[in-house]
């Protein structure tokens, strides 16, 4: 196997978001909504109440038009209509599997009128005790992890807070998971959110922070921060910020137990080596035995899957309240790696389990299991059984 020795750490984000003439209200904070209302002439004395009403319609009821907001005066509704929308990302394709797994292909505007719009994916994975939504933070990724397909994409744009929370809203729209008369508490289909789709969430910090504040808002979508997991490849300076300012569960894409190998797999390691990364994990605000960090470890045949790697992994994580999530590698055309043999995954997993970590792989037998949400292809065929199994492995962050 050849591993490119000089993989660059990062590429630059090529595009910036250009808001449409008539922006969507989705993604604004209460204060920003107040400013928007002020701009269309809502008097100061009314603003607080109007913000509350809008908030309820947008994030509790999932209103898809101003027309539905019946406790807001007709005049104000039409004024809102003149200046704003409640648009979410556009759904271009939806795939539903027999077991209820759903994948949506979403279209987002590109920064240039002449360029094709971008597409990101969002996946819902139902299980007996929860339903997990896998959400993207960027179109493409500025980082170049050598085993990751997203890293090979040239175009990169940060998603806005509205586009991130918009993915949760699209999923609730499509699943019928909003509160209404028949379901006063909602159906509670989406119970968990994982930032494990395309992109590095800690390189789009502010938008991810603002979006997750909306997702976890008690008077809105209301998914608790303990049920939201942010996965990072190890952007050390932003890990402590994530703990302090976002307060969600953390997953770290470790994938290797020494710097030499991690430099190749996750080139960002050259900027923030293992020692710094693990220190940031030890210092993660709110870390405790009931709030552990999930360490993700992609199983690459002959690369990082020996029992010696397993031993070192356990040694490395000593003292950190941790869970280990072994992810079978999902090969893509042109990838330089293979997924570890299932036997080896089992041996690795057994060692880790005996060392006191919860059983890490929950997928049935089969060596060719697909893994990360960000790795799903964009074609519109149905999800295969393998994809579904692999998505479950990814969603296993509890
Ligand atoms: N950028 C973030 C989050 C998105 S990727 C991160 O790297 O953590 C979500 C997870 O999928 C990460 O652990 C990532 O390393 C893993 N992953 C990426 N490509 C994969 C592949 N081809 N097979 C299996 N897991 C992969
Ligand atoms: Fe980016 Fe994560 Fe893929 Fe690395 S694994 S290229 S950080 S999306």
XYZ file of C-alpha atoms and ligand atoms in Angstrom:
432
model
C 0.000 0.000 0.000
C 1.302 3.439 -0.823
C 0.582 6.299 1.456
C 1.347 9.724 0.106
C 4.045 11.001 2.420
C 3.531 14.687 1.836
C -0.193 15.177 2.253
C -0.896 18.854 2.765
C -2.542 19.787 6.032
C -5.171 22.142 4.728
C -6.543 23.802 1.676
C -8.304 27.136 1.762
C -12.048 27.518 1.762
C -12.783 28.766 -1.722
C -16.215 30.111 -1.332
C -18.187 32.380 0.878
C -21.909 32.335 1.392
C -23.861 34.981 -0.482
C -27.232 35.511 1.185
C -30.288 35.697 -1.059
C -32.065 39.036 -1.472
C -34.883 37.694 0.677
C -33.169 35.864 3.534
C -34.592 33.025 5.587
C -35.280 33.744 9.245
C -34.002 30.298 10.145
C -30.700 30.428 11.972
C -31.017 33.884 13.517
C -30.686 34.281 17.268
C -33.459 36.018 19.210
C -31.408 39.224 19.219
C -30.898 39.036 15.453
C -34.603 38.395 14.938
C -35.246 41.513 17.023
C -33.031 43.529 14.671
C -34.850 42.171 11.648
C -38.201 43.072 13.156
C -36.925 46.545 13.970
C -35.794 46.957 10.375
C -39.323 46.337 9.091
C -40.820 48.769 11.550
C -42.090 46.585 14.404
C -42.268 48.958 17.401
C -39.899 48.182 20.324
C -42.738 47.410 22.752
C -43.983 44.575 20.522
C -40.702 42.997 19.587
C -40.224 40.644 22.515
C -43.648 39.103 22.034
C -43.197 38.859 18.263
C -39.840 37.144 18.686
C -41.464 34.624 21.024
C -44.244 33.959 18.542
C -41.879 33.549 15.614
C -39.625 31.316 17.662
C -42.496 29.041 18.559
C -43.759 28.821 14.991
C -40.329 28.241 13.531
C -38.772 25.849 16.028
C -41.646 24.162 17.880
C -44.297 23.986 15.191
C -41.984 23.894 12.184
C -44.092 26.387 10.218
C -43.230 26.335 6.538
C -44.878 29.658 5.738
C -45.757 32.919 7.491
C -49.357 32.200 6.538
C -49.503 29.452 9.153
C -48.559 31.825 11.970
C -52.143 32.611 12.810
C -51.590 34.496 16.059
C -49.493 37.082 14.246
C -51.530 39.897 12.676
C -52.257 39.621 8.973
C -50.479 42.923 8.320
C -47.278 41.814 9.998
C -47.408 38.410 8.320
C -47.540 40.039 4.930
C -44.740 42.438 5.869
C -42.631 39.456 6.959
C -43.501 37.720 3.712
C -42.290 40.762 1.751
C -38.853 40.692 3.327
C -38.097 37.189 4.526
C -38.700 33.497 4.021
C -38.685 30.471 6.338
C -36.797 28.438 3.746
C -34.623 25.467 4.687
C -32.088 23.784 2.420
C -33.848 22.383 -0.646
C -34.369 18.624 -0.691
C -33.235 17.256 -4.059
C -33.561 13.573 -3.288
C -34.819 11.379 -0.515
C -34.009 7.732 -0.012
C -35.923 5.595 2.429
C -34.848 2.108 3.425
C -37.181 -0.607 4.643
C -35.864 -0.206 8.171
C -36.632 3.501 8.215
C -33.151 4.876 7.558
C -33.476 7.988 5.443
C -30.983 9.979 3.496
C -31.607 13.411 2.065
C -29.560 15.132 -0.564
C -29.785 18.861 0.079
C -29.008 21.666 -2.319
C -27.282 24.806 -1.099
C -26.475 27.895 -3.131
C -22.883 28.304 -4.273
C -21.089 31.600 -3.925
C -21.110 32.285 -7.648
C -24.185 32.509 -9.796
C -22.319 30.781 -12.622
C -21.290 27.792 -10.478
C -23.438 24.789 -9.853
C -25.167 24.742 -6.477
C -23.610 22.580 -3.784
C -24.990 19.410 -2.328
C -24.648 17.981 1.159
C -26.195 14.953 2.765
C -28.090 14.462 5.947
C -29.018 11.039 7.270
C -31.575 9.810 9.804
C -30.869 6.498 11.512
C -33.723 5.083 13.609
C -32.978 2.545 16.310
C -35.102 0.991 19.005
C -34.099 3.418 21.732
C -33.295 6.534 19.698
C -33.203 8.214 16.326
C -29.960 9.856 15.267
C -29.540 12.571 12.687
C -26.126 12.960 11.063
C -25.543 16.575 10.048
C -22.924 18.309 7.851
C -21.002 21.466 8.766
C -19.207 22.280 5.497
C -19.458 21.560 1.796
C -16.287 19.471 1.406
C -13.561 19.872 4.028
C -10.380 21.948 4.184
C -8.536 19.045 5.799
C -7.063 16.178 3.830
C -7.324 13.008 5.891
C -5.898 10.349 3.614
C -8.701 7.801 4.189
C -11.587 10.249 3.822
C -13.448 10.908 0.618
C -14.777 14.298 1.715
C -11.165 15.470 2.047
C -10.627 14.945 -1.678
C -13.280 17.468 -2.652
C -11.944 20.694 -4.063
C -14.745 23.067 -3.303
C -15.227 24.091 0.261
C -17.768 26.380 1.764
C -18.745 26.786 5.368
C -22.420 26.225 6.003
C -24.279 29.011 7.755
C -25.952 28.438 11.119
C -29.278 28.477 9.265
C -28.118 25.763 6.864
C -26.950 23.607 9.757
C -30.097 23.927 11.878
C -32.007 23.768 8.574
C -30.875 20.147 8.156
C -32.578 19.229 11.427
C -35.683 21.099 10.301
C -35.783 19.388 6.917
C -35.537 16.037 8.681
C -38.373 16.968 11.052
C -40.442 18.172 8.078
C -39.938 14.945 6.179
C -40.462 12.702 9.191
C -43.513 14.609 10.429
C -41.679 15.152 13.696
C -43.062 18.561 14.678
C -45.493 19.320 17.449
C -49.106 19.631 16.332
C -52.603 18.886 17.617
C -52.299 15.130 17.089
C -48.809 14.948 18.538
C -48.607 17.644 21.231
C -45.188 16.427 22.292
C -43.990 15.679 18.790
C -43.221 12.148 17.676
C -39.712 12.472 19.087
C -38.249 10.587 16.191
C -35.034 12.599 16.159
C -33.612 12.234 19.655
C -29.890 12.636 18.892
C -27.788 14.750 16.570
C -24.225 13.963 15.487
C -22.033 16.477 13.659
C -20.415 13.714 11.636
C -21.442 14.503 8.105
C -19.266 16.455 5.715
C -16.728 18.911 7.037
C -14.749 19.770 10.132
C -17.179 21.423 12.553
C -14.443 23.131 14.565
C -13.266 24.925 11.419
C -16.719 26.447 11.147
C -16.907 27.182 14.817
C -19.285 30.135 15.093
C -21.914 28.757 12.746
C -21.823 25.332 14.413
C -22.006 26.919 17.864
C -24.959 29.106 16.897
C -26.758 26.261 15.133
C -26.347 23.875 18.061
C -27.619 26.554 20.427
C -30.779 26.560 18.308
C -30.996 22.780 18.134
C -30.722 22.501 21.925
C -32.923 25.503 22.778
C -35.532 24.432 25.327
C -38.174 26.687 23.885
C -37.461 25.458 20.383
C -36.204 22.221 18.862
C -35.162 21.128 22.333
C -32.679 18.304 21.752
C -30.530 18.297 24.865
C -26.809 19.031 24.573
C -26.073 15.616 26.037
C -27.714 14.114 23.000
C -25.658 16.142 20.560
C -22.174 14.949 19.594
C -19.604 16.987 17.736
C -16.860 15.037 15.981
C -13.507 16.698 15.343
C -10.301 15.592 13.702
C -8.464 17.443 16.472
C -8.581 21.227 16.109
C -6.966 21.650 19.519
C -7.545 25.378 20.197
C -11.236 25.022 19.484
C -11.791 21.947 21.642
C -11.838 23.908 24.875
C -14.009 26.529 23.170
C -16.421 23.795 22.118
C -16.691 22.657 25.722
C -17.233 26.159 27.037
C -19.325 27.699 24.291
C -21.186 24.756 22.766
C -21.284 22.301 25.688
C -22.115 19.223 23.653
C -20.593 15.745 23.770
C -17.239 15.445 22.050
C -15.997 12.774 19.666
C -12.377 12.813 18.536
C -11.184 11.148 15.346
C -8.069 9.529 16.738
C -7.385 6.727 14.230
C -3.726 6.247 15.205
C -1.764 5.837 18.409
C 1.514 7.447 17.382
C 2.344 10.739 15.700
C 4.144 9.167 12.777
C 1.077 7.308 11.581
C -1.414 9.950 12.617
C 0.532 12.543 10.590
C -0.247 10.434 7.539
C -3.848 9.593 8.294
C -4.909 12.917 9.795
C -2.359 15.471 8.550
C -3.733 18.061 10.992
C -1.752 16.052 13.541
C 1.374 17.810 12.285
C -0.087 21.054 13.565
C -1.645 19.599 16.732
C 0.170 16.386 17.689
C -1.234 13.655 19.895
C 0.145 14.986 23.148
C -1.586 18.335 22.658
C -4.758 16.670 21.461
C -4.986 14.343 24.439
C -4.229 17.179 26.838
C -7.095 19.156 25.282
C -9.287 16.099 25.847
C -8.235 15.819 29.490
C -9.069 19.503 29.882
C -12.414 19.259 28.080
C -14.872 21.301 30.147
C -17.506 19.139 31.794
C -15.664 15.865 31.204
C -16.685 13.152 33.684
C -17.546 9.470 33.801
C -21.066 10.290 32.779
C -19.864 12.641 30.040
C -17.136 10.729 28.285
C -15.297 11.584 25.116
C -15.845 9.170 22.242
C -12.636 8.271 20.430
C -13.285 7.231 16.871
C -10.902 4.745 15.352
C -11.231 3.734 11.718
C -10.085 0.152 11.129
C -7.514 0.103 8.314
C -6.110 -3.256 7.330
C -2.443 -3.639 8.190
C -2.151 0.049 9.049
C -3.531 0.649 12.549
C -5.332 -2.574 13.453
C -2.751 -4.730 15.262
C -3.172 -5.861 18.838
C -0.168 -3.761 19.658
C -2.109 -0.743 18.376
C -4.993 -1.786 20.624
C -2.655 -1.997 23.629
C -1.201 1.415 22.900
C -4.655 2.835 22.388
C -5.728 1.720 25.833
C -2.496 3.050 27.323
C -2.887 6.383 25.557
C -6.416 6.950 26.818
C -5.636 5.979 30.397
C -7.183 8.440 32.810
C -9.518 10.028 30.251
C -13.212 9.184 30.692
C -13.571 7.668 27.237
C -15.581 5.490 24.914
C -14.019 3.918 21.864
C -15.916 3.642 18.614
C -14.310 1.336 16.077
C -15.428 2.248 12.570
C -14.978 -0.254 9.767
C -13.246 1.625 6.931
C -15.512 2.492 4.051
C -13.500 2.218 0.845
C -14.118 4.683 -1.976
C -12.876 4.668 -5.564
C -9.177 5.472 -5.484
C -8.750 5.089 -1.727
C -5.378 3.733 -0.670
C -6.683 1.574 2.175
C -8.698 -1.532 2.847
C -11.000 -2.282 5.722
C -9.507 -4.566 8.374
C -10.602 -8.196 8.290
C -13.610 -8.813 10.469
C -11.623 -11.254 12.606
C -9.086 -8.590 13.332
C -11.772 -6.059 14.176
C -13.204 -8.563 16.625
C -9.849 -9.241 18.255
C -9.133 -5.538 18.509
C -12.574 -4.891 19.881
C -12.258 -7.700 22.419
C -8.987 -6.332 23.741
C -10.480 -2.878 24.098
C -13.574 -4.335 25.752
C -11.547 -6.362 28.241
C -9.663 -3.225 29.123
C -12.890 -1.731 30.386
C -14.328 0.136 27.411
C -17.873 -0.444 26.276
C -18.198 -2.842 23.371
C -17.185 -0.714 20.419
C -18.477 -2.360 17.233
C -22.110 -3.236 17.034
C -22.282 -4.180 13.406
C -23.035 -7.710 12.302
C -20.498 -9.870 10.504
C -19.176 -8.606 7.233
C -15.873 -6.991 6.459
C -17.037 -4.561 3.835
C -19.227 -2.390 5.977
C -19.561 1.212 5.047
C -19.054 3.778 7.705
C -19.230 7.524 7.937
C -22.216 9.591 7.017
C -19.955 11.966 5.113
C -18.939 9.061 2.961
C -22.303 8.301 1.489
C -22.408 8.687 -2.207
C -24.631 11.256 -3.770
C -26.392 9.051 -6.256
C -30.022 8.626 -5.644
C -30.285 4.881 -5.390
C -31.634 3.295 -2.244
C -29.424 2.832 0.762
C -27.877 -0.606 0.680
C -28.040 -2.958 3.644
C -24.321 -2.377 4.130
C -24.730 1.384 4.230
C -27.447 1.047 6.836
C -25.349 -1.196 9.038
C -22.389 1.116 8.778
C -24.443 4.167 9.628
C -25.495 2.424 12.795
C -21.845 1.918 13.693
C -21.280 5.622 13.231
C -24.288 6.669 15.216
C -23.136 4.620 18.180
C -21.954 7.478 20.287
C -23.832 6.819 23.506
N -14.460 16.143 10.226
C -14.911 15.525 11.403
C -16.331 14.991 11.334
C -16.779 14.319 10.054
S -16.145 12.751 9.649
C -13.938 14.447 11.833
O -13.038 14.118 11.069
O -14.072 13.970 12.954
C -16.933 11.629 10.784
C -16.066 10.399 11.075
O -15.949 9.556 9.910
C -14.632 10.741 11.476
O -14.214 9.955 12.570
C -13.869 10.357 10.232
O -12.521 10.134 10.511
C -14.604 9.138 9.770
N -14.350 8.763 8.370
C -14.034 9.563 7.353
N -13.855 8.837 6.215
C -14.101 7.545 6.540
C -14.096 6.330 5.798
N -13.825 6.315 4.501
N -14.390 5.194 6.460
C -14.689 5.224 7.765
N -14.720 6.342 8.515
C -14.404 7.495 7.909
Fe -12.371 16.439 6.954
Fe -13.160 14.762 8.886
Fe -12.789 13.897 6.356
Fe -10.684 14.573 7.828
S -12.140 12.890 8.240
S -11.043 15.166 5.692
S -11.495 16.283 8.995
S -14.351 15.349 7.047
